Short mmCIF file of C-alpha atoms in Angstrom, two decimals:
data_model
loop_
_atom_site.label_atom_id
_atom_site.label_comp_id
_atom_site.label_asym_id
_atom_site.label_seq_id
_atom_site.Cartn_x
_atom_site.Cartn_y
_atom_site.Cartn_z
CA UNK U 13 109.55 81.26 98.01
CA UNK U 14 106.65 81.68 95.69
CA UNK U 15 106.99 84.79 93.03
CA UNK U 16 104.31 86.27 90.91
CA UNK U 17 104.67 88.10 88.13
CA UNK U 18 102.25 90.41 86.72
CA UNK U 19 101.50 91.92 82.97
CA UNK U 20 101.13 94.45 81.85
CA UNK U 21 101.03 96.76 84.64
CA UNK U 22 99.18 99.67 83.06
CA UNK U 23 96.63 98.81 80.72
CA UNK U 24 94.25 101.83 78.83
CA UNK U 25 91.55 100.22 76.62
CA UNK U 26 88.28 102.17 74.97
CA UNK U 27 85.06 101.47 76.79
CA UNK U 28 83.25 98.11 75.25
CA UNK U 29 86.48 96.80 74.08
CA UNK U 30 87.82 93.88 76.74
CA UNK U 31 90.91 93.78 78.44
CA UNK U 32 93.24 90.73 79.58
CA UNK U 33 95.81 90.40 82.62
CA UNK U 34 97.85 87.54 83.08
CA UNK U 35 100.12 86.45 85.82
CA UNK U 36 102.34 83.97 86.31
CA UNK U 37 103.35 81.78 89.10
CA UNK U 38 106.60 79.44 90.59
CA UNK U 39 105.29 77.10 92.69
CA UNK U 40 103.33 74.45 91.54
CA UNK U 41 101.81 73.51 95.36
CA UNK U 42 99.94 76.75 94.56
CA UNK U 43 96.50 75.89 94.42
CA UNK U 44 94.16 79.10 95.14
CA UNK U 45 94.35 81.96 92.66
CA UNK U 46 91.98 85.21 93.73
CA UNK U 47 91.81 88.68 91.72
CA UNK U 48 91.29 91.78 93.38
CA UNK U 49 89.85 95.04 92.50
CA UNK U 50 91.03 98.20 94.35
CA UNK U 51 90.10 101.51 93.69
CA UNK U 52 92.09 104.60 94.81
CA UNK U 53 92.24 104.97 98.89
CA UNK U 54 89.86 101.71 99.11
CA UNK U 55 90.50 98.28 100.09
CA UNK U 56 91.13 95.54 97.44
CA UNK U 57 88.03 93.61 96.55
CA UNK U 58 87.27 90.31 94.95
CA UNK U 59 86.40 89.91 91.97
CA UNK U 60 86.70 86.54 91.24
CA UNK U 61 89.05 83.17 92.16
CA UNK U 62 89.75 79.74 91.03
CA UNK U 63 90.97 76.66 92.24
CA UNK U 64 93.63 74.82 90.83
CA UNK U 65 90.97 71.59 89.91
CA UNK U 66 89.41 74.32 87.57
CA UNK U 67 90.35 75.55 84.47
CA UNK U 68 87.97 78.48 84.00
CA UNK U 69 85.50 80.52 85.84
CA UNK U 70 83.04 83.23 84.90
CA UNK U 71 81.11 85.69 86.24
CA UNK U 72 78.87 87.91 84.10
CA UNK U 73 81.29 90.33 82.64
CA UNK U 74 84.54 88.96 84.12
CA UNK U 75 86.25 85.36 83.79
CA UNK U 76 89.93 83.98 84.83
CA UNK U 77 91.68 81.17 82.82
CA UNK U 78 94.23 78.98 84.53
CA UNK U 79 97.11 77.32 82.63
CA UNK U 80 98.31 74.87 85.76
CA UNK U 81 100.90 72.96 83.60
CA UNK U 82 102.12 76.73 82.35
CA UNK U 83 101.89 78.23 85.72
CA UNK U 84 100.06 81.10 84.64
CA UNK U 85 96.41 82.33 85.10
CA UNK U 86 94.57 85.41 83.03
CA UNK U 87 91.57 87.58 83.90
CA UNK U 88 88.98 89.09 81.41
CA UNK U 89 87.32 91.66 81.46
CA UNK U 90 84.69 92.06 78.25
CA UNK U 91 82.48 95.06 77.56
CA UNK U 92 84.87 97.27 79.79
CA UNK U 93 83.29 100.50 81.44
CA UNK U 94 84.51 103.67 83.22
CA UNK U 95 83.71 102.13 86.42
CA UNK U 96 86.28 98.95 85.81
CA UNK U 97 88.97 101.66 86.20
CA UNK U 98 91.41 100.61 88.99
CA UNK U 99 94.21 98.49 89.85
CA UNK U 100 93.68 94.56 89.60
CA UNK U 101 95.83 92.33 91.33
CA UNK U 102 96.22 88.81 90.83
CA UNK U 103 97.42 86.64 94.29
CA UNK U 104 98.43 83.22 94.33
CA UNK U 105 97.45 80.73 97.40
CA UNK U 106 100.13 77.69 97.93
CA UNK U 107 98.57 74.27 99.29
CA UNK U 108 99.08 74.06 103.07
CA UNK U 109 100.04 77.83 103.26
CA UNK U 110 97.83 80.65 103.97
CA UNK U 111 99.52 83.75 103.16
CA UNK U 112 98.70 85.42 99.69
CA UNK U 113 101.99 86.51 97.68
CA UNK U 114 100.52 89.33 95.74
CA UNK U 115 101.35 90.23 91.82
CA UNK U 116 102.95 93.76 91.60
CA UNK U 117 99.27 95.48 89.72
CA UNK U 118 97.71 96.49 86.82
CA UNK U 119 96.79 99.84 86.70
CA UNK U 120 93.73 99.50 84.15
CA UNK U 121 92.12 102.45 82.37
CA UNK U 122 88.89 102.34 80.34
CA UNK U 123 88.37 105.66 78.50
CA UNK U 124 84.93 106.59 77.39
CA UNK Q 23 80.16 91.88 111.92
CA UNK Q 24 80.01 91.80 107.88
CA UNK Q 25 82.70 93.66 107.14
CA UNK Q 26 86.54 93.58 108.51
CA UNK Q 27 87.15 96.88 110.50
CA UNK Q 28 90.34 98.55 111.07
CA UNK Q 29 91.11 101.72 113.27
CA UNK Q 30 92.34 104.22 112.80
CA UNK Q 31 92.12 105.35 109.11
CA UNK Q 32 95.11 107.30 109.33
CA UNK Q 33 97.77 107.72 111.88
CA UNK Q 34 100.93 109.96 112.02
CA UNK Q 35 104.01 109.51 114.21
CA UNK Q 36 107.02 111.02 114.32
CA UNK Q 37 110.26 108.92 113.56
CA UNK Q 38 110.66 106.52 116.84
CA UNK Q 39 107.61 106.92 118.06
CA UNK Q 40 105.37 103.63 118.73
CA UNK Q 41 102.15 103.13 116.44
CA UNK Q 42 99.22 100.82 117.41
CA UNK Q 43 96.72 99.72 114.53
CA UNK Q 44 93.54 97.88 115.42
CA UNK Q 45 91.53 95.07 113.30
CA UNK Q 46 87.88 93.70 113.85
CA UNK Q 47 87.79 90.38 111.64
CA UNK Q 48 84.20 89.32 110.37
CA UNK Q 49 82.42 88.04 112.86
CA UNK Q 50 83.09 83.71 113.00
CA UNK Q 51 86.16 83.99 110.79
CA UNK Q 52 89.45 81.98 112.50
CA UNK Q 53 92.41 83.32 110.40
CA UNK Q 54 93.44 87.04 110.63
CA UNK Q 55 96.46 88.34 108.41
CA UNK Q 56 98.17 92.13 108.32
CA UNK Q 57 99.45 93.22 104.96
CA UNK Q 58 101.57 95.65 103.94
CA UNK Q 59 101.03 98.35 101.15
CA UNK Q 60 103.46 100.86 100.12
CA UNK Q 61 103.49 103.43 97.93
CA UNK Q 62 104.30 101.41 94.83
CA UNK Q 63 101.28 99.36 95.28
CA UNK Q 64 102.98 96.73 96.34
CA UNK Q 65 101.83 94.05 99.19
CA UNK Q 66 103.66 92.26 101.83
CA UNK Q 67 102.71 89.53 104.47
CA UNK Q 68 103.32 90.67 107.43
CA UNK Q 69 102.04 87.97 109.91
CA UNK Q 70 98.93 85.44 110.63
CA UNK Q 71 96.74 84.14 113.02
CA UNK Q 72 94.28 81.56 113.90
CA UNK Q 73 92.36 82.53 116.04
CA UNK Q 74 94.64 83.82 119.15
CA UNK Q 75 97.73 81.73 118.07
CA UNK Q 76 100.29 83.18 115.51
CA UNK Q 77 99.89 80.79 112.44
CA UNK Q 78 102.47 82.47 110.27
CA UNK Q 79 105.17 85.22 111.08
CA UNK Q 80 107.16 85.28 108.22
CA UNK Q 81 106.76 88.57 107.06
CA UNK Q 82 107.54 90.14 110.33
CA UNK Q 83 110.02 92.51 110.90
CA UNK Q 84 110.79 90.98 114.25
CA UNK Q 85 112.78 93.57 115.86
CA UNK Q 86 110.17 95.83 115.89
CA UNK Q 87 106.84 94.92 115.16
CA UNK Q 88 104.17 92.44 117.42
CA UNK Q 89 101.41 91.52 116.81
CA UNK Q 90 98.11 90.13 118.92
CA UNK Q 91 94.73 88.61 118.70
CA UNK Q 92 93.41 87.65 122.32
CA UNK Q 93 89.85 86.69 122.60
CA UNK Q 94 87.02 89.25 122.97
CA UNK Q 95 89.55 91.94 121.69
CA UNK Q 96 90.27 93.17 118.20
CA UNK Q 97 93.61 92.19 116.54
CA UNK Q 98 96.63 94.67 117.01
CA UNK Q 99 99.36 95.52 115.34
CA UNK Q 100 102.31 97.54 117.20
CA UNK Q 101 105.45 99.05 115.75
CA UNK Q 102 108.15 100.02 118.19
CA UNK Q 103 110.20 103.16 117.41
CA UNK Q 104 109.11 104.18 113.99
CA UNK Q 105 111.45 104.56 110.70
CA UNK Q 106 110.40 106.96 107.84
CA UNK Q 107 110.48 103.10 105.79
CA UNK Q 108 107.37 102.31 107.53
CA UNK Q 109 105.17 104.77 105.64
CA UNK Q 110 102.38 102.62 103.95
CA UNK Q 111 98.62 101.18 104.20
CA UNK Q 112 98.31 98.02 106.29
CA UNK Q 113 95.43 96.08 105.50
CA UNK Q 114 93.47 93.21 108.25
CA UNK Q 115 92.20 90.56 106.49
CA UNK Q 116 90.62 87.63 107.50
CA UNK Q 117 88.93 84.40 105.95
CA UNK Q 118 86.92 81.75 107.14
CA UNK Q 119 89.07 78.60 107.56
CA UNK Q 120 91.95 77.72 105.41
CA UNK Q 121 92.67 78.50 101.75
CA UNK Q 122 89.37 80.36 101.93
CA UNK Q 123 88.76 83.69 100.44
CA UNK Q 124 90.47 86.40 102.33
CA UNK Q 125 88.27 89.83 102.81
CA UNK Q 126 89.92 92.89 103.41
CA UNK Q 127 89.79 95.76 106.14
CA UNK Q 128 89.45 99.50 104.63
CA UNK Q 129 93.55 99.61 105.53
CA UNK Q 130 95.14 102.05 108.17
CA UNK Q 131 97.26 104.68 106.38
CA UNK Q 132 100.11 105.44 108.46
CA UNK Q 133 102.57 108.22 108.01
CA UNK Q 134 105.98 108.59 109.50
CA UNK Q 135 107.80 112.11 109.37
#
């Protein structure tokens, strides 16, 4: 079955500098790559996705890369503030499936 | 609605007792999924659905949990004789069709002594 792996899993970084999360994947039917933001006792939220026929997406502050001949994908965060503090989690989507398999979680701190 | 809904926020059972979890998917979306969270963050797929048919069971501890979505009702999820092991967050989810973006339910916290 499909693993994910996901580094680092905590991350502290001073507020305005950026921080970068990468995962990687195993299967290369995977085709649908979502990040999600959740804060403590919330639900995860997304942030941002990208489709395998992409190799980069942004979105103001925050942007994913994906390496499909790698099998990894990264997200960005630039200009970090106290309020990106949570855990992100990368997910990876295979072609023809419909269940995410989930990274393990970066625990991200931005100190002010 | 706008929003996935899931009752109730928290639920406590002692061991072997049965626990029932309800979902409400957004309002036109076809596929529902239950996740599971544990305390080391860490999510599992539990099952899917299209609609009111079970699209993907995978994840299901067979044994003892079922699951349902029948028209008109919200989504269940049922566990049968509780272990301590079952201690987590499940999350509903559901998307629009397939491979789209799945939104997430506020998660049920259940607690087994």
């Amino acid at each position: 079955g499909e693993n994910v792996e996901q580094h680092p899993s905590t991350l502290s970084v001073q507020e305005g500098d950026s921080a970068v999360i990468k995962c990687t994947y195993s299967d290369s039917a995977s085709n649908y790559f979502p990040w999600y933001k959740q804060e403590l006792g919330k639900r995860p939220q997304l942030i941002i996705d990208i489709r395998s026929n992409v190799g980069e997406k942004k979105d103001q502050r925050i942007a994913v890369t994906l390496n499909k001949t790698a099998k990894h994908f990264s997200l960005h965060i630039t200009e970090t503030q106290p309020e990106d503090s949570a855990v992100y989690f990368c997910a990876v989507l295979k072609e023809y499936g419909n269940k995410l398999v989930f990274g393990a979680g970066t625990i991200l701190r931005v100190k002010s | 609605g706008e929003e996935v809904a899931q009752t109730p926020k928290h639920l406590v059972r002692g061991e072997g007792q049965k626990a029932k979890l309800y979902c409400a998917p957004i309002k036109g979306h076809s596929y529902v999924f239950w996740y599971q969270q544990v305390l080391k963050n860490e999510f599992k797929f539990l099952i899917s659905f299209q609609n009111e048919n079970v699209f993907d069971e995978t994840g299901m501890p067979k044994e003892r949990f079922s699951a349902k979505c029948l028209p008109n009702s919200p989504c269940s999820l049922e566990i049968q004789a509780t272990k301590l092991e079952d201690s987590a967050v499940y999350f509903c989810a559901s998307s629009q069709s397939w491979g789209f973006e799945q939104f997430f339910g506020p998660g049920t916290r259940l607690t087994v002594l």
